[in-house]
Amino acid sequence: MLNAQDRAIVKSTVPLLESGGEALTTYFYKMMLEEYPEVRPLFNQAHQASGDQPRALANGVLMYARHIDELEQLGDLVAKIINKHVALQILPEHYPIVGSCLIRAIAEVLGRDIATDEVLQAWTHAYQQLADILIGAEGAIYNEKAEAVGGWRGAREFKLVKRVDESAEITSFYLQPADDGPILGFTAGQYIGLQLFIGGEEMRRNYSLSAVAGGNQYRISVKREPNGVVSNYLHDQLQIGDSLQLFTPSGEFTLTESQKPLVLISGGVGITPTLAMLETALETSRPVHFIHCARNGAVHAFRDWVDGLAGSHPQLKHFYCYAEDDGVSPAADAVGLLDQQQLEQWLPEDRDLDAYFLGPKGFMAVVKRQLKAAGVPEKQSRYEFFGPASVLE
Ligand SMILES: Cc1cc2nc3c(=O)[nH]c(=O)nc-3n(C[C@H](O)[C@H](O)[C@H](O)COP(=O)(O)OP(=O)(O)OC[C@H]3O[C@@H](n4cnc5c(N)ncnc54)[C@H](O)[C@@H]3O)c2cc1C
Ligand code: HEM
């Protein structure tokens, strides 16, 4: 526990973090990634270039400073960080690197008039407190996953045993342990970490598990991103029998047990975690409304599979919305962007429901607003980002 003086000093820096937090974390990442090449592969460079990761860290640091007297308020944020760290295999030895760079960045960005010895000392103590919390929680999860049936520690070799094209842009990859042993169970909505070596360079990425684990295989479904390093490698290079390394499943965007009607809303490749959620929910009798938006029929993945499930599960209703009609694919239920009236028609009448949604950021901002306007309680409306978290406005 920090002493009262350190807490007061950290809180006094809140206004500086509100106005300059992003500049600080941008500077921090640039310095750290240049000076410590050993941590570079852990980070997705696209999230640095877009500014999403510096923004997410700036928000994390600001929230920590604001709530330094009431850390229990940070539960959701801390859970998100821990899950992301676990899926990318962040280890205790990485923390001193981040800590020293962060303190140097505070000194160099704010200047020594503001970042006095007292301020730097208070932030050093505060960083250590948070690092200890994260290291402890992450260590407990690593141990738990190593000891569980089918579990493991660190990277485990898997082989590609099957690949299926699901649309013009999305391909599924079925992965099985090279040792043929059992695999760790997971909760629908979770994702794995993938470690690859492409052109001699190490890369790590997260992919949602797009099917309930069958036997000893995991399935991920990957969209080919224009100029994306890993997605194009998987689509173009990875052949049956090839190896890749996996970190254990993780994630807090999970289907919770409930009897309320379930609404799953996805845009594009955001469909992946909702597939495992759909499969899981249909093991019970709860009503499920599955709403999927795609650019057009050619890029709409898993349509036949969802249609097939609806044939055998009367509790499932599905609705498809295409931004454009390509004139070739089977028709959608609506053409254009998802609007309020359309969504309201497709929701169950009873708005005391559980909604889960995922897709491009702009799409998620609209869905969040629309669900609220439709009367769905905000805390029953859950979402995740395929990248660092940001504010949906
Ligand atoms: C929890 C989670 C779950 C996910 N689940 C899935 C899933 O189920 N399916 C799926 O397909 N994806 C998923 N993702 C996204 C996935 O992790 C990758 O981000 C995605 O595949 C793109 O990776 P890439 O290496 O192909 O592209 P990257 O190389 O990371 O590039 C992404 C984009 O950024 C651009 N870019 C890269 N570097 C720069 C730069 N320096 N300057 C400017 N632009 C740049 C690229 O041109 C490209 O358009 C998930 C992400 C998370 C966090
Ligand atoms: C107290 C220390 C730390 C804090 C407060 C912190 C905070 C965060 C936050 C807020 C995110 C974004 C989570 C999300 O929105 O999904 C994140 C992601 C991440 N963190 Fe940390 N972190 C800390 C330490 C570390 C360390 C020591 C490392 C390893 C060097 C690390 C590596 C990562 C990586 C690789 C990601 C994902 C980045 C990406 O998507 O490109 N973090 N962290």
Tab-separated table of C-alpha atoms and ligand atoms in Angstrom:
chain	number	residue	atom	x	y	z
A	1	MET	CA	0.000	0.000	0.000
A	2	LEU	CA	1.343	3.414	-0.938
A	3	ASN	CA	1.740	5.958	1.838
A	4	ALA	CA	-0.581	8.975	1.991
A	5	GLN	CA	2.062	11.362	0.670
A	6	ASP	CA	2.784	9.255	-2.425
A	7	ARG	CA	-0.952	8.890	-3.073
A	8	ALA	CA	-1.488	12.648	-2.801
A	9	ILE	CA	1.392	13.368	-5.197
A	10	VAL	CA	0.146	10.809	-7.733
A	11	LYS	CA	-3.359	12.314	-7.558
A	12	SER	CA	-1.940	15.808	-8.079
A	13	THR	CA	-0.603	14.649	-11.474
A	14	VAL	CA	-4.105	13.730	-12.752
A	15	PRO	CA	-4.627	17.057	-14.614
A	16	LEU	CA	-1.254	16.594	-16.345
A	17	LEU	CA	-2.214	13.066	-17.390
A	18	GLU	CA	-5.604	14.278	-18.633
A	19	SER	CA	-4.002	16.791	-20.966
A	20	GLY	CA	-0.698	15.111	-21.766
A	21	GLY	CA	-1.053	11.390	-21.023
A	22	GLU	CA	-1.051	10.334	-24.653
A	23	ALA	CA	2.047	12.377	-25.507
A	24	LEU	CA	3.732	10.775	-22.508
A	25	THR	CA	2.896	7.178	-23.451
A	26	THR	CA	3.741	7.765	-27.135
A	27	TYR	CA	7.178	8.983	-26.056
A	28	PHE	CA	7.467	6.057	-23.633
A	29	TYR	CA	6.759	3.408	-26.284
A	30	LYS	CA	9.117	4.985	-28.816
A	31	MET	CA	11.925	4.994	-26.258
A	32	MET	CA	11.243	1.490	-24.963
A	33	LEU	CA	10.848	-0.158	-28.373
A	34	GLU	CA	14.072	1.465	-29.630
A	35	GLU	CA	16.175	0.703	-26.576
A	36	TYR	CA	14.831	-2.742	-25.662
A	37	PRO	CA	14.513	-4.815	-28.855
A	38	GLU	CA	13.722	-7.882	-26.730
A	39	VAL	CA	10.216	-6.551	-25.944
A	40	ARG	CA	9.442	-5.355	-29.496
A	41	PRO	CA	7.926	-8.677	-30.701
A	42	LEU	CA	5.372	-8.555	-27.890
A	43	PHE	CA	3.774	-5.438	-29.349
A	44	ASN	CA	1.698	-5.141	-32.491
A	45	GLN	CA	3.379	-2.335	-34.461
A	46	ALA	CA	0.071	-1.446	-36.170
A	47	HIS	CA	-1.320	-0.529	-32.713
A	48	GLN	CA	1.655	1.766	-32.203
A	49	ALA	CA	1.249	3.380	-35.622
A	50	SER	CA	-2.485	3.989	-35.113
A	51	GLY	CA	-1.853	5.344	-31.602
A	52	ASP	CA	-4.368	2.855	-30.148
A	53	GLN	CA	-1.915	1.247	-27.724
A	54	PRO	CA	-0.389	4.526	-26.418
A	55	ARG	CA	-3.986	5.768	-25.918
A	56	ALA	CA	-4.997	2.578	-24.073
A	57	LEU	CA	-1.962	2.801	-21.787
A	58	ALA	CA	-2.508	6.537	-21.184
A	59	ASN	CA	-6.083	5.770	-20.169
A	60	GLY	CA	-4.861	2.960	-17.883
A	61	VAL	CA	-2.315	5.212	-16.157
A	62	LEU	CA	-4.873	8.017	-15.783
A	63	MET	CA	-7.500	5.693	-14.289
A	64	TYR	CA	-4.907	4.335	-11.886
A	65	ALA	CA	-3.916	7.830	-10.717
A	66	ARG	CA	-7.565	8.910	-10.369
A	67	HIS	CA	-8.491	5.854	-8.316
A	68	ILE	CA	-5.278	5.462	-6.340
A	69	ASP	CA	-7.326	5.661	-3.100
A	70	GLU	CA	-9.927	3.145	-4.261
A	71	LEU	CA	-8.189	0.517	-6.383
A	72	GLU	CA	-11.241	-1.767	-6.205
A	73	GLN	CA	-12.869	0.600	-8.758
A	74	LEU	CA	-10.351	-0.586	-11.350
A	75	GLY	CA	-11.525	-4.216	-11.431
A	76	ASP	CA	-12.713	-4.346	-15.061
A	77	LEU	CA	-9.722	-2.444	-16.417
A	78	VAL	CA	-7.234	-4.575	-14.501
A	79	ALA	CA	-8.970	-7.772	-15.675
A	80	LYS	CA	-8.701	-6.609	-19.285
A	81	ILE	CA	-4.987	-5.835	-18.912
A	82	ILE	CA	-4.244	-9.138	-17.174
A	83	ASN	CA	-6.067	-11.167	-19.833
A	84	LYS	CA	-4.270	-9.378	-22.654
A	85	HIS	CA	-0.914	-9.825	-20.911
A	86	VAL	CA	-1.541	-13.531	-20.308
A	87	ALA	CA	-2.498	-14.159	-23.933
A	88	LEU	CA	0.731	-12.451	-25.065
A	89	GLN	CA	2.867	-14.087	-22.368
A	90	ILE	CA	4.047	-10.991	-20.491
A	91	LEU	CA	6.469	-12.103	-17.760
A	92	PRO	CA	7.796	-10.606	-14.481
A	93	GLU	CA	11.187	-9.810	-16.067
A	94	HIS	CA	9.459	-7.424	-18.506
A	95	TYR	CA	8.130	-5.152	-15.747
A	96	PRO	CA	11.393	-3.399	-14.745
A	97	ILE	CA	11.902	-2.429	-18.408
A	98	VAL	CA	8.458	-0.817	-18.613
A	99	GLY	CA	8.929	0.765	-15.171
A	100	SER	CA	12.278	2.405	-15.886
A	101	CYS	CA	11.123	3.691	-19.304
A	102	LEU	CA	7.883	5.052	-17.865
A	103	ILE	CA	9.662	6.984	-15.109
A	104	ARG	CA	12.217	8.327	-17.598
A	105	ALA	CA	9.389	9.360	-19.927
A	106	ILE	CA	7.642	11.225	-17.072
A	107	ALA	CA	10.887	13.087	-16.297
A	108	GLU	CA	11.713	13.899	-19.905
A	109	VAL	CA	8.228	14.794	-21.167
A	110	LEU	CA	7.080	16.822	-18.144
A	111	GLY	CA	10.502	18.377	-17.454
A	112	ARG	CA	12.246	18.426	-14.079
A	113	ASP	CA	10.380	21.593	-12.953
A	114	ILE	CA	7.183	19.540	-12.791
A	115	ALA	CA	8.622	16.023	-12.476
A	116	THR	CA	10.556	16.797	-9.297
A	117	ASP	CA	12.362	14.128	-7.298
A	118	GLU	CA	9.249	13.780	-5.091
A	119	VAL	CA	6.973	13.258	-8.110
A	120	LEU	CA	9.319	10.707	-9.665
A	121	GLN	CA	9.664	8.864	-6.384
A	122	ALA	CA	5.907	8.745	-5.811
A	123	TRP	CA	5.361	7.419	-9.351
A	124	THR	CA	8.148	4.851	-8.913
A	125	HIS	CA	6.361	3.520	-5.817
A	126	ALA	CA	2.970	3.673	-7.547
A	127	TYR	CA	4.278	1.807	-10.608
A	128	GLN	CA	5.785	-0.888	-8.391
A	129	GLN	CA	2.488	-1.309	-6.553
A	130	LEU	CA	0.570	-1.818	-9.810
A	131	ALA	CA	3.312	-4.025	-11.262
A	132	ASP	CA	3.158	-6.229	-8.152
A	133	ILE	CA	-0.627	-6.577	-8.519
A	134	LEU	CA	-0.336	-7.523	-12.211
A	135	ILE	CA	2.660	-9.847	-11.764
A	136	GLY	CA	0.884	-11.637	-8.890
A	137	ALA	CA	-2.399	-12.062	-10.761
A	138	GLU	CA	-0.713	-13.089	-14.015
A	139	GLY	CA	1.551	-15.558	-12.180
A	140	ALA	CA	-1.470	-17.173	-10.513
A	141	ILE	CA	-3.169	-17.592	-13.908
A	142	TYR	CA	-0.012	-19.029	-15.517
A	143	ASN	CA	0.224	-21.569	-12.673
A	144	GLU	CA	-3.464	-22.451	-12.866
A	145	LYS	CA	-3.308	-22.970	-16.631
A	146	ALA	CA	-0.118	-25.031	-16.379
A	147	GLU	CA	-1.709	-27.373	-13.837
A	148	ALA	CA	-5.160	-27.742	-15.455
A	149	VAL	CA	-6.051	-30.749	-17.601
A	150	GLY	CA	-4.714	-30.106	-21.095
A	151	GLY	CA	-2.954	-26.987	-19.848
A	152	TRP	CA	0.581	-25.777	-20.434
A	153	ARG	CA	3.031	-22.992	-19.592
A	154	GLY	CA	4.589	-20.642	-22.131
A	155	ALA	CA	4.472	-21.492	-25.813
A	156	ARG	CA	3.247	-24.920	-26.974
A	157	GLU	CA	3.756	-26.264	-30.466
A	158	PHE	CA	0.584	-26.846	-32.486
A	159	LYS	CA	0.219	-28.067	-36.053
A	160	LEU	CA	-2.221	-26.940	-38.693
A	161	VAL	CA	-4.451	-29.941	-39.406
A	162	LYS	CA	-7.175	-28.382	-41.549
A	163	ARG	CA	-8.038	-25.090	-43.226
A	164	VAL	CA	-11.413	-24.002	-44.593
A	165	ASP	CA	-12.234	-20.894	-46.636
A	166	GLU	CA	-15.313	-19.368	-44.972
A	167	SER	CA	-15.720	-16.348	-47.280
A	168	ALA	CA	-13.723	-14.352	-49.811
A	169	GLU	CA	-11.691	-12.886	-46.926
A	170	ILE	CA	-11.955	-15.228	-43.931
A	171	THR	CA	-10.266	-18.621	-43.548
A	172	SER	CA	-10.537	-20.998	-40.582
A	173	PHE	CA	-7.451	-22.780	-39.243
A	174	TYR	CA	-7.770	-25.944	-37.135
A	175	LEU	CA	-4.846	-26.375	-34.741
A	176	GLN	CA	-3.828	-29.525	-32.873
A	177	PRO	CA	-0.977	-29.995	-30.369
A	178	ALA	CA	2.154	-31.464	-31.944
A	179	ASP	CA	2.407	-33.767	-28.896
A	180	ASP	CA	-1.165	-35.039	-29.586
A	181	GLY	CA	-2.006	-34.380	-25.926
A	182	PRO	CA	-5.265	-32.925	-24.634
A	183	ILE	CA	-5.942	-29.177	-24.841
A	184	LEU	CA	-7.103	-26.689	-22.258
A	185	GLY	CA	-10.836	-25.913	-22.155
A	186	PHE	CA	-11.971	-22.309	-22.543
A	187	THR	CA	-15.044	-20.136	-22.187
A	188	ALA	CA	-16.869	-19.019	-25.327
A	189	GLY	CA	-15.598	-15.565	-26.263
A	190	GLN	CA	-11.953	-16.145	-25.272
A	191	TYR	CA	-8.925	-15.832	-27.544
A	192	ILE	CA	-5.475	-17.381	-27.853
A	193	GLY	CA	-2.070	-15.830	-28.421
A	194	LEU	CA	-0.152	-16.913	-31.486
A	195	GLN	CA	3.626	-16.680	-31.718
A	196	LEU	CA	5.079	-16.825	-35.219
A	197	PHE	CA	8.457	-16.296	-36.816
A	198	ILE	CA	8.031	-14.628	-40.190
A	199	GLY	CA	11.144	-13.813	-42.201
A	200	GLY	CA	13.185	-14.430	-39.058
A	201	GLU	CA	11.163	-11.878	-37.077
A	202	GLU	CA	9.009	-12.836	-34.098
A	203	MET	CA	5.355	-11.706	-34.113
A	204	ARG	CA	2.548	-12.195	-31.594
A	205	ARG	CA	-1.155	-11.796	-32.308
A	206	ASN	CA	-4.446	-12.663	-30.621
A	207	TYR	CA	-7.224	-14.644	-32.336
A	208	SER	CA	-10.647	-15.475	-30.920
A	209	LEU	CA	-11.567	-19.137	-30.698
A	210	SER	CA	-14.348	-19.414	-33.259
A	211	ALA	CA	-15.694	-22.829	-32.247
A	212	VAL	CA	-16.203	-24.731	-29.046
A	213	ALA	CA	-13.125	-26.950	-28.604
A	214	GLY	CA	-13.783	-30.236	-30.358
A	215	GLY	CA	-11.548	-33.105	-29.188
A	216	ASN	CA	-8.018	-31.773	-29.151
A	217	GLN	CA	-8.359	-28.982	-31.735
A	218	TYR	CA	-8.776	-25.246	-31.522
A	219	ARG	CA	-10.248	-23.302	-34.419
A	220	ILE	CA	-9.416	-19.695	-35.268
A	221	SER	CA	-10.886	-17.794	-38.221
A	222	VAL	CA	-8.756	-15.056	-39.683
A	223	LYS	CA	-9.587	-12.188	-42.006
A	224	ARG	CA	-6.968	-11.266	-44.579
A	225	GLU	CA	-6.039	-7.656	-43.737
A	226	PRO	CA	-4.648	-5.545	-46.586
A	227	ASN	CA	-0.855	-5.571	-45.992
A	228	GLY	CA	-1.337	-7.342	-42.650
A	229	VAL	CA	1.816	-9.329	-41.828
A	230	VAL	CA	0.377	-12.249	-39.858
A	231	SER	CA	-3.032	-12.634	-41.516
A	232	ASN	CA	-1.457	-12.763	-44.996
A	233	TYR	CA	1.178	-15.208	-43.777
A	234	LEU	CA	-1.551	-17.489	-42.395
A	235	HIS	CA	-3.636	-17.218	-45.574
A	236	ASP	CA	-0.788	-17.565	-48.088
A	237	GLN	CA	1.994	-19.540	-46.420
A	238	LEU	CA	0.698	-21.777	-43.635
A	239	GLN	CA	0.248	-25.309	-44.968
A	240	ILE	CA	-1.227	-28.432	-43.389
A	241	GLY	CA	1.414	-29.951	-41.075
A	242	ASP	CA	3.165	-26.611	-40.444
A	243	SER	CA	3.880	-25.645	-36.829
A	244	LEU	CA	3.076	-22.564	-34.832
A	245	GLN	CA	3.297	-21.730	-31.143
A	246	LEU	CA	0.237	-21.018	-29.012
A	247	PHE	CA	-0.197	-19.354	-25.631
A	248	THR	CA	-3.127	-20.502	-23.496
A	249	PRO	CA	-6.684	-19.175	-24.063
A	250	SER	CA	-7.582	-16.032	-22.143
A	251	GLY	CA	-10.076	-13.153	-22.198
A	252	GLU	CA	-12.897	-11.644	-20.176
A	253	PHE	CA	-15.420	-11.058	-23.022
A	254	THR	CA	-17.117	-14.309	-22.173
A	255	LEU	CA	-20.627	-15.676	-22.309
A	256	THR	CA	-21.979	-15.658	-18.783
A	257	GLU	CA	-24.653	-18.103	-17.669
A	258	SER	CA	-28.112	-16.574	-17.798
A	259	GLN	CA	-31.689	-17.408	-18.736
A	260	LYS	CA	-32.290	-14.019	-20.374
A	261	PRO	CA	-32.659	-13.854	-24.155
A	262	LEU	CA	-29.247	-13.612	-25.783
A	263	VAL	CA	-28.491	-11.181	-28.599
A	264	LEU	CA	-25.245	-11.566	-30.553
A	265	ILE	CA	-24.417	-8.722	-32.931
A	266	SER	CA	-21.347	-8.741	-35.146
A	267	GLY	CA	-19.836	-6.836	-38.021
A	268	GLY	CA	-17.393	-8.551	-40.411
A	269	VAL	CA	-14.745	-10.724	-38.747
A	270	GLY	CA	-16.144	-9.641	-35.364
A	271	ILE	CA	-18.366	-12.696	-35.868
A	272	THR	CA	-15.659	-15.082	-34.561
A	273	PRO	CA	-16.232	-15.050	-30.777
A	274	THR	CA	-20.011	-14.912	-31.294
A	275	LEU	CA	-19.853	-18.285	-33.095
A	276	ALA	CA	-18.518	-20.066	-30.016
A	277	MET	CA	-21.065	-18.144	-27.904
A	278	LEU	CA	-23.878	-19.221	-30.230
A	279	GLU	CA	-22.793	-22.859	-30.123
A	280	THR	CA	-22.629	-22.754	-26.317
A	281	ALA	CA	-25.953	-20.972	-25.847
A	282	LEU	CA	-27.765	-23.485	-28.050
A	283	GLU	CA	-26.884	-26.212	-25.559
A	284	THR	CA	-29.534	-24.549	-23.353
A	285	SER	CA	-33.078	-23.486	-24.211
A	286	ARG	CA	-32.503	-19.729	-24.020
A	287	PRO	CA	-33.740	-17.739	-27.041
A	288	VAL	CA	-30.918	-16.416	-29.221
A	289	HIS	CA	-31.100	-13.598	-31.777
A	290	PHE	CA	-28.046	-13.642	-34.046
A	291	ILE	CA	-27.541	-10.427	-36.011
A	292	HIS	CA	-24.671	-10.201	-38.483
A	293	CYS	CA	-23.648	-7.304	-40.702
A	294	ALA	CA	-21.279	-7.726	-43.642
A	295	ARG	CA	-20.195	-5.608	-46.599
A	296	ASN	CA	-21.907	-8.047	-48.959
A	297	GLY	CA	-22.712	-11.743	-49.362
A	298	ALA	CA	-19.279	-12.623	-50.765
A	299	VAL	CA	-17.535	-11.664	-47.519
A	300	HIS	CA	-20.262	-13.035	-45.235
A	301	ALA	CA	-18.638	-15.993	-43.429
A	302	PHE	CA	-20.452	-18.912	-41.737
A	303	ARG	CA	-23.858	-18.108	-43.250
A	304	ASP	CA	-24.613	-21.734	-44.130
A	305	TRP	CA	-23.555	-22.911	-40.689
A	306	VAL	CA	-25.804	-20.431	-38.851
A	307	ASP	CA	-28.702	-21.148	-41.246
A	308	GLY	CA	-28.246	-24.872	-40.535
A	309	LEU	CA	-28.346	-24.346	-36.776
A	310	ALA	CA	-31.539	-22.308	-37.108
A	311	GLY	CA	-33.100	-25.271	-38.936
A	312	SER	CA	-32.474	-27.549	-35.976
A	313	HIS	CA	-32.901	-25.022	-33.109
A	314	PRO	CA	-36.242	-23.155	-33.205
A	315	GLN	CA	-35.058	-20.869	-30.368
A	316	LEU	CA	-32.527	-19.302	-32.794
A	317	LYS	CA	-33.525	-16.371	-34.986
A	318	HIS	CA	-31.001	-14.863	-37.375
A	319	PHE	CA	-30.913	-11.577	-39.268
A	320	TYR	CA	-28.375	-10.493	-41.869
A	321	CYS	CA	-27.682	-6.967	-43.006
A	322	TYR	CA	-25.448	-6.223	-46.027
A	323	ALA	CA	-24.069	-2.760	-46.706
A	324	GLU	CA	-24.453	-3.493	-50.433
A	325	ASP	CA	-26.237	-6.063	-52.572
A	326	ASP	CA	-23.660	-7.776	-54.813
A	327	GLY	CA	-26.473	-9.167	-56.964
A	328	VAL	CA	-25.009	-12.695	-56.755
A	329	SER	CA	-25.188	-13.868	-53.138
A	330	PRO	CA	-28.405	-14.941	-51.389
A	331	ALA	CA	-30.386	-11.911	-50.232
A	332	ALA	CA	-29.937	-10.369	-46.794
A	333	ASP	CA	-32.800	-9.365	-44.475
A	334	ALA	CA	-31.831	-5.731	-45.024
A	335	VAL	CA	-29.487	-3.784	-47.282
A	336	GLY	CA	-27.682	-0.661	-46.067
A	337	LEU	CA	-26.186	0.139	-42.684
A	338	LEU	CA	-27.897	-1.228	-39.576
A	339	ASP	CA	-30.356	1.442	-38.421
A	340	GLN	CA	-32.303	1.912	-35.207
A	341	GLN	CA	-35.631	0.797	-36.592
A	342	GLN	CA	-34.123	-2.337	-38.102
A	343	LEU	CA	-32.307	-3.290	-34.931
A	344	GLU	CA	-35.430	-2.755	-32.812
A	345	GLN	CA	-37.400	-5.088	-35.087
A	346	TRP	CA	-34.748	-7.763	-34.748
A	347	LEU	CA	-34.369	-7.573	-30.958
A	348	PRO	CA	-36.547	-9.723	-28.684
A	349	GLU	CA	-39.560	-7.789	-27.388
A	350	ASP	CA	-38.328	-8.213	-23.839
A	351	ARG	CA	-35.404	-5.789	-23.563
A	352	ASP	CA	-34.185	-7.377	-20.337
A	353	LEU	CA	-31.671	-9.277	-22.462
A	354	ASP	CA	-27.929	-9.951	-22.624
A	355	ALA	CA	-26.242	-8.398	-25.663
A	356	TYR	CA	-22.708	-9.090	-26.890
A	357	PHE	CA	-21.304	-7.212	-29.856
A	358	LEU	CA	-18.079	-6.860	-31.792
A	359	GLY	CA	-17.000	-5.362	-35.097
A	360	PRO	CA	-15.202	-2.310	-36.486
A	361	LYS	CA	-15.009	0.553	-33.978
A	362	GLY	CA	-17.507	2.813	-35.812
A	363	PHE	CA	-19.980	-0.068	-36.043
A	364	MET	CA	-19.630	-0.820	-32.323
A	365	ALA	CA	-20.204	2.826	-31.385
A	366	VAL	CA	-23.465	2.784	-33.379
A	367	VAL	CA	-24.601	-0.555	-31.920
A	368	LYS	CA	-23.862	0.602	-28.382
A	369	ARG	CA	-25.961	3.749	-28.895
A	370	GLN	CA	-28.757	1.833	-30.611
A	371	LEU	CA	-29.011	-0.822	-27.889
A	372	LYS	CA	-29.264	1.890	-25.257
A	373	ALA	CA	-31.934	3.740	-27.232
A	374	ALA	CA	-33.826	0.444	-27.632
A	375	GLY	CA	-34.026	0.098	-23.849
A	376	VAL	CA	-31.362	-2.555	-23.258
A	377	PRO	CA	-29.786	-1.927	-19.809
A	378	GLU	CA	-26.244	-0.639	-20.374
A	379	LYS	CA	-24.623	-3.118	-18.020
A	380	GLN	CA	-26.187	-5.985	-20.007
A	381	SER	CA	-24.553	-4.761	-23.206
A	382	ARG	CA	-20.998	-6.078	-23.556
A	383	TYR	CA	-18.308	-5.663	-26.181
A	384	GLU	CA	-14.639	-6.148	-26.923
A	385	PHE	CA	-12.102	-4.719	-29.330
A	386	PHE	CA	-9.886	-6.624	-31.765
A	387	GLY	CA	-7.065	-4.424	-30.505
A	388	PRO	CA	-6.394	-2.116	-27.577
A	389	ALA	CA	-9.565	-0.899	-25.847
A	390	SER	CA	-10.767	2.603	-26.629
A	391	VAL	CA	-13.752	4.807	-25.909
A	392	LEU	CA	-16.879	4.136	-27.981
A	393	GLU	CA	-18.352	7.557	-28.721
B	1	LIG	C1	-8.732	-10.145	-28.486
B	1	LIG	C2	-8.514	-10.155	-29.982
B	1	LIG	C3	-9.150	-11.100	-30.757
B	1	LIG	C4	-8.962	-11.094	-32.141
B	1	LIG	N1	-9.619	-12.025	-32.893
B	1	LIG	C5	-9.482	-12.026	-34.242
B	1	LIG	C6	-10.173	-12.982	-35.045
B	1	LIG	O1	-10.894	-13.840	-34.536
B	1	LIG	N2	-9.993	-12.939	-36.402
B	1	LIG	C7	-9.188	-11.994	-36.994
B	1	LIG	O2	-9.070	-12.003	-38.220
B	1	LIG	N3	-8.539	-11.067	-36.246
B	1	LIG	C8	-8.648	-11.071	-34.889
B	1	LIG	N4	-7.955	-10.151	-34.129
B	1	LIG	C9	-7.028	-9.207	-34.815
B	1	LIG	C10	-5.662	-9.861	-34.987
B	1	LIG	O3	-5.028	-10.002	-33.732
B	1	LIG	C11	-4.708	-9.040	-35.858
B	1	LIG	O4	-4.649	-7.733	-35.365
B	1	LIG	C12	-5.141	-9.021	-37.329
B	1	LIG	O5	-5.127	-10.334	-37.852
B	1	LIG	C13	-4.190	-8.153	-38.160
B	1	LIG	O6	-2.887	-8.650	-38.007
B	1	LIG	P1	-1.853	-8.621	-39.216
B	1	LIG	O7	-0.533	-9.025	-38.692
B	1	LIG	O8	-2.394	-9.331	-40.396
B	1	LIG	O9	-1.844	-7.097	-39.594
B	1	LIG	P2	-0.794	-6.002	-39.093
B	1	LIG	O10	0.519	-6.226	-39.711
B	1	LIG	O11	-0.870	-5.907	-37.623
B	1	LIG	O12	-1.453	-4.721	-39.757
B	1	LIG	C14	-2.805	-4.337	-39.536
B	1	LIG	C15	-3.111	-3.113	-40.417
B	1	LIG	O13	-2.318	-2.025	-39.992
B	1	LIG	C16	-1.528	-1.555	-41.050
B	1	LIG	N5	-0.182	-1.223	-40.525
B	1	LIG	C17	0.704	-2.090	-39.983
B	1	LIG	N6	1.825	-1.436	-39.585
B	1	LIG	C18	1.625	-0.157	-39.899
B	1	LIG	C19	2.416	1.011	-39.772
B	1	LIG	N7	3.621	0.974	-39.206
B	1	LIG	N8	1.889	2.186	-40.210
B	1	LIG	C20	0.671	2.224	-40.767
B	1	LIG	N9	-0.134	1.156	-40.914
B	1	LIG	C21	0.339	-0.017	-40.498
B	1	LIG	C22	-1.451	-2.700	-42.054
B	1	LIG	O14	-1.277	-2.230	-43.377
B	1	LIG	C23	-2.792	-3.356	-41.882
B	1	LIG	O15	-3.783	-2.755	-42.662
B	1	LIG	C24	-8.124	-10.132	-32.743
B	1	LIG	C25	-7.468	-9.191	-31.951
B	1	LIG	C26	-7.651	-9.205	-30.569
B	1	LIG	C27	-6.931	-8.181	-29.739
B	2	HEM	C1	1.996	-1.596	-14.541
B	2	HEM	C2	2.365	-1.983	-15.746
B	2	HEM	C3	1.470	-2.100	-16.946
B	2	HEM	C4	0.283	-1.498	-17.234
B	2	HEM	C5	-0.512	-0.503	-16.409
B	2	HEM	C6	-0.127	-1.971	-18.543
B	2	HEM	C7	-1.281	-1.578	-19.193
B	2	HEM	C8	-1.738	-2.097	-20.389
B	2	HEM	C9	-2.967	-1.716	-21.044
B	2	HEM	C10	-3.953	-0.672	-20.530
B	2	HEM	C11	-3.076	-2.459	-22.170
B	2	HEM	C12	-4.222	-2.430	-23.196
B	2	HEM	C13	-5.209	-3.509	-22.833
B	2	HEM	C14	-6.363	-3.578	-23.822
B	2	HEM	O1	-7.025	-2.574	-24.014
B	2	HEM	O2	-6.583	-4.633	-24.415
B	2	HEM	C15	-1.898	-3.300	-22.244
B	2	HEM	C16	-1.630	-4.170	-23.290
B	2	HEM	C17	-0.391	-4.709	-23.484
B	2	HEM	N1	0.666	-4.705	-22.595
B	2	HEM	FE1	0.719	-3.846	-20.765
B	2	HEM	N2	0.806	-2.837	-19.011
B	2	HEM	C18	1.805	-2.936	-18.074
B	2	HEM	C19	2.943	-3.709	-18.179
B	2	HEM	C20	3.342	-4.358	-19.315
B	2	HEM	C21	4.615	-5.012	-19.497
B	2	HEM	C22	5.697	-5.128	-18.441
B	2	HEM	C23	4.628	-5.479	-20.780
B	2	HEM	C24	5.772	-6.179	-21.483
B	2	HEM	C25	6.838	-5.527	-21.865
B	2	HEM	C26	3.366	-5.167	-21.385
B	2	HEM	C27	2.979	-5.515	-22.651
B	2	HEM	C28	1.718	-5.327	-23.184
B	2	HEM	C29	1.346	-5.775	-24.515
B	2	HEM	C30	2.239	-6.522	-25.501
B	2	HEM	C31	0.018	-5.379	-24.712
B	2	HEM	C32	-0.806	-5.556	-26.002
B	2	HEM	C33	-0.334	-4.462	-26.943
B	2	HEM	C34	-0.888	-4.522	-28.353
B	2	HEM	O3	-2.053	-4.899	-28.560
B	2	HEM	O4	-0.120	-4.125	-29.243
B	2	HEM	N3	2.614	-4.476	-20.471
B	2	HEM	N4	-1.115	-3.070	-21.152
